[in-house]
Amino acid sequence: MRIVIQRVRQASVEVDGCQVSAIGAGLMVLVGVENGDTDDDARWLADKTSALRIFPDENGVMNRSLKDVGGEVLSVSQFTLTASTRKGNRPSYIRAAVHEEAIRLYEAYSRMVGERSGCPVRMGVFGADMKVGLVNDGPVTIIIDSRLRE
């Protein structure tokens, strides 16, 4: 699984012109699920997301986690994170997990982030053509791949 975490002041998702999810300050997370990803990948990423110290403390140092600040989370599925651009200029999505497994792991990750952080987690609409809006704070953007475990 691959995720892109963005620290935000606010974020929202629209589908067919209607807002379906919105948050205030916290994290907007794009989630891509690949073939072979497991519950362990979702669990590891949820632990990282909840504990990642990317919010400023009283001295302005990034030293506080989502749990510490009580922020919100907007989790959005994004199969394009699995893209391979190795050959040519048209991305291949052959590594993307099949629909049933991708939605299961996306929902598991989102649920686990809420459980571990104690913070509300809102979600996009899996498989929908979403319009995502956000105000990036910092900007702070972190990419994490569960297969690299860096």
JSON list of C-alpha atoms in Angstrom, two decimals:
[
{"chain": "A", "resi": 1, "resn": "MET", "atom": "CA", "xyz": [0.00, 0.00, 0.00]},
{"chain": "A", "resi": 2, "resn": "ARG", "atom": "CA", "xyz": [1.10, 3.52, -0.69]},
{"chain": "A", "resi": 3, "resn": "ILE", "atom": "CA", "xyz": [-0.20, 6.62, 1.01]},
{"chain": "A", "resi": 4, "resn": "VAL", "atom": "CA", "xyz": [0.35, 10.32, 0.54]},
{"chain": "A", "resi": 5, "resn": "ILE", "atom": "CA", "xyz": [-0.25, 12.26, 3.74]},
{"chain": "A", "resi": 6, "resn": "GLN", "atom": "CA", "xyz": [-0.86, 15.99, 3.61]},
{"chain": "A", "resi": 7, "resn": "ARG", "atom": "CA", "xyz": [-1.18, 18.18, 6.68]},
{"chain": "A", "resi": 8, "resn": "VAL", "atom": "CA", "xyz": [-4.17, 20.41, 5.97]},
{"chain": "A", "resi": 9, "resn": "ARG", "atom": "CA", "xyz": [-6.12, 23.28, 7.42]},
{"chain": "A", "resi": 10, "resn": "GLN", "atom": "CA", "xyz": [-9.20, 21.87, 5.67]},
{"chain": "A", "resi": 11, "resn": "ALA", "atom": "CA", "xyz": [-10.10, 19.33, 3.00]},
{"chain": "A", "resi": 12, "resn": "SER", "atom": "CA", "xyz": [-13.22, 18.10, 1.25]},
{"chain": "A", "resi": 13, "resn": "VAL", "atom": "CA", "xyz": [-14.52, 15.66, -1.36]},
{"chain": "A", "resi": 14, "resn": "GLU", "atom": "CA", "xyz": [-17.31, 16.26, -3.86]},
{"chain": "A", "resi": 15, "resn": "VAL", "atom": "CA", "xyz": [-19.02, 13.67, -6.05]},
{"chain": "A", "resi": 16, "resn": "ASP", "atom": "CA", "xyz": [-21.40, 14.80, -8.81]},
{"chain": "A", "resi": 17, "resn": "GLY", "atom": "CA", "xyz": [-21.31, 18.36, -7.47]},
{"chain": "A", "resi": 18, "resn": "CYS", "atom": "CA", "xyz": [-22.32, 17.36, -3.93]},
{"chain": "A", "resi": 19, "resn": "GLN", "atom": "CA", "xyz": [-19.99, 17.50, -0.95]},
{"chain": "A", "resi": 20, "resn": "VAL", "atom": "CA", "xyz": [-19.71, 14.02, 0.58]},
{"chain": "A", "resi": 21, "resn": "SER", "atom": "CA", "xyz": [-16.96, 14.57, 3.16]},
{"chain": "A", "resi": 22, "resn": "ALA", "atom": "CA", "xyz": [-15.14, 17.47, 4.76]},
{"chain": "A", "resi": 23, "resn": "ILE", "atom": "CA", "xyz": [-12.70, 18.05, 7.60]},
{"chain": "A", "resi": 24, "resn": "GLY", "atom": "CA", "xyz": [-11.04, 20.93, 9.39]},
{"chain": "A", "resi": 25, "resn": "ALA", "atom": "CA", "xyz": [-7.42, 20.84, 10.51]},
{"chain": "A", "resi": 26, "resn": "GLY", "atom": "CA", "xyz": [-5.73, 17.46, 10.31]},
{"chain": "A", "resi": 27, "resn": "LEU", "atom": "CA", "xyz": [-4.58, 15.05, 7.62]},
{"chain": "A", "resi": 28, "resn": "MET", "atom": "CA", "xyz": [-5.76, 14.36, 4.10]},
{"chain": "A", "resi": 29, "resn": "VAL", "atom": "CA", "xyz": [-4.55, 10.90, 3.09]},
{"chain": "A", "resi": 30, "resn": "LEU", "atom": "CA", "xyz": [-4.56, 9.45, -0.43]},
{"chain": "A", "resi": 31, "resn": "VAL", "atom": "CA", "xyz": [-4.57, 5.64, -0.29]},
{"chain": "A", "resi": 32, "resn": "GLY", "atom": "CA", "xyz": [-3.43, 3.27, -3.05]},
{"chain": "A", "resi": 33, "resn": "VAL", "atom": "CA", "xyz": [-3.76, -0.50, -2.68]},
{"chain": "A", "resi": 34, "resn": "GLU", "atom": "CA", "xyz": [-1.58, -2.88, -4.73]},
{"chain": "A", "resi": 35, "resn": "ASN", "atom": "CA", "xyz": [-1.84, -6.58, -5.54]},
{"chain": "A", "resi": 36, "resn": "GLY", "atom": "CA", "xyz": [-0.43, -8.57, -2.65]},
{"chain": "A", "resi": 37, "resn": "ASP", "atom": "CA", "xyz": [-1.14, -5.96, 0.02]},
{"chain": "A", "resi": 38, "resn": "THR", "atom": "CA", "xyz": [-2.43, -7.40, 3.29]},
{"chain": "A", "resi": 39, "resn": "ASP", "atom": "CA", "xyz": [-4.10, -6.42, 6.55]},
{"chain": "A", "resi": 40, "resn": "ASP", "atom": "CA", "xyz": [-0.58, -6.11, 7.98]},
{"chain": "A", "resi": 41, "resn": "ASP", "atom": "CA", "xyz": [0.20, -3.38, 5.43]},
{"chain": "A", "resi": 42, "resn": "ALA", "atom": "CA", "xyz": [-2.97, -1.49, 6.40]},
{"chain": "A", "resi": 43, "resn": "ARG", "atom": "CA", "xyz": [-2.18, -1.91, 10.11]},
{"chain": "A", "resi": 44, "resn": "TRP", "atom": "CA", "xyz": [1.42, -0.73, 9.72]},
{"chain": "A", "resi": 45, "resn": "LEU", "atom": "CA", "xyz": [0.35, 2.33, 7.74]},
{"chain": "A", "resi": 46, "resn": "ALA", "atom": "CA", "xyz": [-2.42, 3.15, 10.22]},
{"chain": "A", "resi": 47, "resn": "ASP", "atom": "CA", "xyz": [0.09, 3.01, 13.08]},
{"chain": "A", "resi": 48, "resn": "LYS", "atom": "CA", "xyz": [2.46, 5.30, 11.16]},
{"chain": "A", "resi": 49, "resn": "THR", "atom": "CA", "xyz": [-0.29, 7.75, 10.20]},
{"chain": "A", "resi": 50, "resn": "SER", "atom": "CA", "xyz": [-1.57, 8.04, 13.76]},
{"chain": "A", "resi": 51, "resn": "ALA", "atom": "CA", "xyz": [1.85, 8.49, 15.35]},
{"chain": "A", "resi": 52, "resn": "LEU", "atom": "CA", "xyz": [3.66, 10.57, 12.68]},
{"chain": "A", "resi": 53, "resn": "ARG", "atom": "CA", "xyz": [4.93, 13.74, 14.39]},
{"chain": "A", "resi": 54, "resn": "ILE", "atom": "CA", "xyz": [4.24, 16.39, 11.74]},
{"chain": "A", "resi": 55, "resn": "PHE", "atom": "CA", "xyz": [2.25, 18.97, 13.72]},
{"chain": "A", "resi": 56, "resn": "PRO", "atom": "CA", "xyz": [4.01, 21.89, 15.42]},
{"chain": "A", "resi": 57, "resn": "ASP", "atom": "CA", "xyz": [4.52, 22.03, 19.17]},
{"chain": "A", "resi": 58, "resn": "GLU", "atom": "CA", "xyz": [4.53, 25.26, 21.21]},
{"chain": "A", "resi": 59, "resn": "ASN", "atom": "CA", "xyz": [8.00, 26.08, 19.79]},
{"chain": "A", "resi": 60, "resn": "GLY", "atom": "CA", "xyz": [6.94, 25.57, 16.18]},
{"chain": "A", "resi": 61, "resn": "VAL", "atom": "CA", "xyz": [8.86, 22.29, 15.89]},
{"chain": "A", "resi": 62, "resn": "MET", "atom": "CA", "xyz": [7.10, 19.38, 14.14]},
{"chain": "A", "resi": 63, "resn": "ASN", "atom": "CA", "xyz": [6.85, 17.26, 17.27]},
{"chain": "A", "resi": 64, "resn": "ARG", "atom": "CA", "xyz": [3.17, 16.44, 17.70]},
{"chain": "A", "resi": 65, "resn": "SER", "atom": "CA", "xyz": [1.10, 13.63, 16.19]},
{"chain": "A", "resi": 66, "resn": "LEU", "atom": "CA", "xyz": [-2.48, 13.43, 15.01]},
{"chain": "A", "resi": 67, "resn": "LYS", "atom": "CA", "xyz": [-3.31, 11.86, 18.38]},
{"chain": "A", "resi": 68, "resn": "ASP", "atom": "CA", "xyz": [-1.64, 14.77, 20.19]},
{"chain": "A", "resi": 69, "resn": "VAL", "atom": "CA", "xyz": [-3.51, 17.52, 18.33]},
{"chain": "A", "resi": 70, "resn": "GLY", "atom": "CA", "xyz": [-6.87, 15.77, 18.00]},
{"chain": "A", "resi": 71, "resn": "GLY", "atom": "CA", "xyz": [-7.10, 16.56, 14.30]},
{"chain": "A", "resi": 72, "resn": "GLU", "atom": "CA", "xyz": [-9.42, 15.07, 11.72]},
{"chain": "A", "resi": 73, "resn": "VAL", "atom": "CA", "xyz": [-8.62, 12.73, 8.83]},
{"chain": "A", "resi": 74, "resn": "LEU", "atom": "CA", "xyz": [-9.97, 12.63, 5.29]},
{"chain": "A", "resi": 75, "resn": "SER", "atom": "CA", "xyz": [-9.07, 9.31, 3.66]},
{"chain": "A", "resi": 76, "resn": "VAL", "atom": "CA", "xyz": [-9.43, 9.14, -0.14]},
{"chain": "A", "resi": 77, "resn": "SER", "atom": "CA", "xyz": [-8.86, 6.03, -2.26]},
{"chain": "A", "resi": 78, "resn": "GLN", "atom": "CA", "xyz": [-6.56, 6.66, -5.20]},
{"chain": "A", "resi": 79, "resn": "PHE", "atom": "CA", "xyz": [-5.60, 3.75, -7.43]},
{"chain": "A", "resi": 80, "resn": "THR", "atom": "CA", "xyz": [-3.31, 6.00, -9.49]},
{"chain": "A", "resi": 81, "resn": "LEU", "atom": "CA", "xyz": [-0.75, 5.79, -6.65]},
{"chain": "A", "resi": 82, "resn": "THR", "atom": "CA", "xyz": [-0.03, 2.28, -7.97]},
{"chain": "A", "resi": 83, "resn": "ALA", "atom": "CA", "xyz": [0.96, 3.59, -11.40]},
{"chain": "A", "resi": 84, "resn": "SER", "atom": "CA", "xyz": [4.01, 2.28, -13.19]},
{"chain": "A", "resi": 85, "resn": "THR", "atom": "CA", "xyz": [5.64, 4.67, -15.65]},
{"chain": "A", "resi": 86, "resn": "ARG", "atom": "CA", "xyz": [8.49, 2.36, -16.51]},
{"chain": "A", "resi": 87, "resn": "LYS", "atom": "CA", "xyz": [7.47, 1.85, -20.13]},
{"chain": "A", "resi": 88, "resn": "GLY", "atom": "CA", "xyz": [6.41, 4.72, -22.34]},
{"chain": "A", "resi": 89, "resn": "ASN", "atom": "CA", "xyz": [4.37, 7.72, -21.27]},
{"chain": "A", "resi": 90, "resn": "ARG", "atom": "CA", "xyz": [1.02, 6.13, -20.50]},
{"chain": "A", "resi": 91, "resn": "PRO", "atom": "CA", "xyz": [0.89, 4.92, -16.87]},
{"chain": "A", "resi": 92, "resn": "SER", "atom": "CA", "xyz": [0.05, 1.27, -16.26]},
{"chain": "A", "resi": 93, "resn": "TYR", "atom": "CA", "xyz": [-2.19, 0.36, -13.34]},
{"chain": "A", "resi": 94, "resn": "ILE", "atom": "CA", "xyz": [-1.64, -3.39, -13.54]},
{"chain": "A", "resi": 95, "resn": "ARG", "atom": "CA", "xyz": [-0.30, -3.38, -9.95]},
{"chain": "A", "resi": 96, "resn": "ALA", "atom": "CA", "xyz": [-3.58, -2.02, -8.55]},
{"chain": "A", "resi": 97, "resn": "ALA", "atom": "CA", "xyz": [-5.46, -4.50, -6.38]},
{"chain": "A", "resi": 98, "resn": "VAL", "atom": "CA", "xyz": [-8.77, -5.87, -7.62]},
{"chain": "A", "resi": 99, "resn": "HIS", "atom": "CA", "xyz": [-11.81, -3.85, -6.59]},
{"chain": "A", "resi": 100, "resn": "GLU", "atom": "CA", "xyz": [-13.02, -6.08, -3.73]},
{"chain": "A", "resi": 101, "resn": "GLU", "atom": "CA", "xyz": [-9.61, -6.34, -2.07]},
{"chain": "A", "resi": 102, "resn": "ALA", "atom": "CA", "xyz": [-8.76, -2.68, -2.62]},
{"chain": "A", "resi": 103, "resn": "ILE", "atom": "CA", "xyz": [-11.96, -1.43, -1.01]},
{"chain": "A", "resi": 104, "resn": "ARG", "atom": "CA", "xyz": [-11.58, -3.87, 1.90]},
{"chain": "A", "resi": 105, "resn": "LEU", "atom": "CA", "xyz": [-8.03, -2.71, 2.68]},
{"chain": "A", "resi": 106, "resn": "TYR", "atom": "CA", "xyz": [-8.85, 0.97, 2.13]},
{"chain": "A", "resi": 107, "resn": "GLU", "atom": "CA", "xyz": [-11.74, 0.72, 4.58]},
{"chain": "A", "resi": 108, "resn": "ALA", "atom": "CA", "xyz": [-9.63, -1.30, 7.05]},
{"chain": "A", "resi": 109, "resn": "TYR", "atom": "CA", "xyz": [-6.85, 1.30, 6.95]},
{"chain": "A", "resi": 110, "resn": "SER", "atom": "CA", "xyz": [-9.32, 4.15, 7.46]},
{"chain": "A", "resi": 111, "resn": "ARG", "atom": "CA", "xyz": [-11.03, 2.38, 10.37]},
{"chain": "A", "resi": 112, "resn": "MET", "atom": "CA", "xyz": [-7.69, 1.56, 12.03]},
{"chain": "A", "resi": 113, "resn": "VAL", "atom": "CA", "xyz": [-6.47, 5.16, 11.78]},
{"chain": "A", "resi": 114, "resn": "GLY", "atom": "CA", "xyz": [-9.57, 6.24, 13.68]},
{"chain": "A", "resi": 115, "resn": "GLU", "atom": "CA", "xyz": [-9.14, 3.53, 16.30]},
{"chain": "A", "resi": 116, "resn": "ARG", "atom": "CA", "xyz": [-5.45, 4.28, 16.87]},
{"chain": "A", "resi": 117, "resn": "SER", "atom": "CA", "xyz": [-5.70, 8.06, 16.85]},
{"chain": "A", "resi": 118, "resn": "GLY", "atom": "CA", "xyz": [-9.08, 8.51, 18.51]},
{"chain": "A", "resi": 119, "resn": "CYS", "atom": "CA", "xyz": [-9.75, 11.12, 15.82]},
{"chain": "A", "resi": 120, "resn": "PRO", "atom": "CA", "xyz": [-12.67, 11.28, 13.41]},
{"chain": "A", "resi": 121, "resn": "VAL", "atom": "CA", "xyz": [-12.00, 9.81, 9.97]},
{"chain": "A", "resi": 122, "resn": "ARG", "atom": "CA", "xyz": [-14.09, 10.84, 6.99]},
{"chain": "A", "resi": 123, "resn": "MET", "atom": "CA", "xyz": [-13.84, 9.04, 3.68]},
{"chain": "A", "resi": 124, "resn": "GLY", "atom": "CA", "xyz": [-14.21, 9.69, -0.01]},
{"chain": "A", "resi": 125, "resn": "VAL", "atom": "CA", "xyz": [-16.36, 7.45, -2.22]},
{"chain": "A", "resi": 126, "resn": "PHE", "atom": "CA", "xyz": [-14.40, 4.44, -3.41]},
{"chain": "A", "resi": 127, "resn": "GLY", "atom": "CA", "xyz": [-14.24, 4.24, -7.21]},
{"chain": "A", "resi": 128, "resn": "ALA", "atom": "CA", "xyz": [-16.09, 7.51, -7.77]},
{"chain": "A", "resi": 129, "resn": "ASP", "atom": "CA", "xyz": [-14.90, 10.46, -9.85]},
{"chain": "A", "resi": 130, "resn": "MET", "atom": "CA", "xyz": [-14.10, 12.72, -6.90]},
{"chain": "A", "resi": 131, "resn": "LYS", "atom": "CA", "xyz": [-13.20, 16.37, -6.75]},
{"chain": "A", "resi": 132, "resn": "VAL", "atom": "CA", "xyz": [-10.82, 16.82, -3.83]},
{"chain": "A", "resi": 133, "resn": "GLY", "atom": "CA", "xyz": [-10.13, 20.24, -2.38]},
{"chain": "A", "resi": 134, "resn": "LEU", "atom": "CA", "xyz": [-7.63, 21.08, 0.33]},
{"chain": "A", "resi": 135, "resn": "VAL", "atom": "CA", "xyz": [-5.64, 23.83, 1.94]},
{"chain": "A", "resi": 136, "resn": "ASN", "atom": "CA", "xyz": [-2.22, 22.31, 2.53]},
{"chain": "A", "resi": 137, "resn": "ASP", "atom": "CA", "xyz": [-0.66, 23.47, 5.79]},
{"chain": "A", "resi": 138, "resn": "GLY", "atom": "CA", "xyz": [3.09, 24.08, 5.60]},
{"chain": "A", "resi": 139, "resn": "PRO", "atom": "CA", "xyz": [3.07, 22.56, 3.06]},
{"chain": "A", "resi": 140, "resn": "VAL", "atom": "CA", "xyz": [3.75, 19.21, 4.68]},
{"chain": "A", "resi": 141, "resn": "THR", "atom": "CA", "xyz": [3.45, 16.19, 2.39]},
{"chain": "A", "resi": 142, "resn": "ILE", "atom": "CA", "xyz": [4.77, 12.72, 3.27]},
{"chain": "A", "resi": 143, "resn": "ILE", "atom": "CA", "xyz": [4.79, 9.62, 1.05]},
{"chain": "A", "resi": 144, "resn": "ILE", "atom": "CA", "xyz": [4.87, 6.19, 2.73]},
{"chain": "A", "resi": 145, "resn": "ASP", "atom": "CA", "xyz": [5.02, 2.78, 1.06]},
{"chain": "A", "resi": 146, "resn": "SER", "atom": "CA", "xyz": [4.31, -0.23, 3.27]},
{"chain": "A", "resi": 147, "resn": "ARG", "atom": "CA", "xyz": [6.65, -2.38, 1.17]},
{"chain": "A", "resi": 148, "resn": "LEU", "atom": "CA", "xyz": [9.63, -0.12, 1.89]},
{"chain": "A", "resi": 149, "resn": "ARG", "atom": "CA", "xyz": [8.97, 0.31, 5.63]},
{"chain": "A", "resi": 150, "resn": "GLU", "atom": "CA", "xyz": [11.33, 3.30, 5.89]}
]
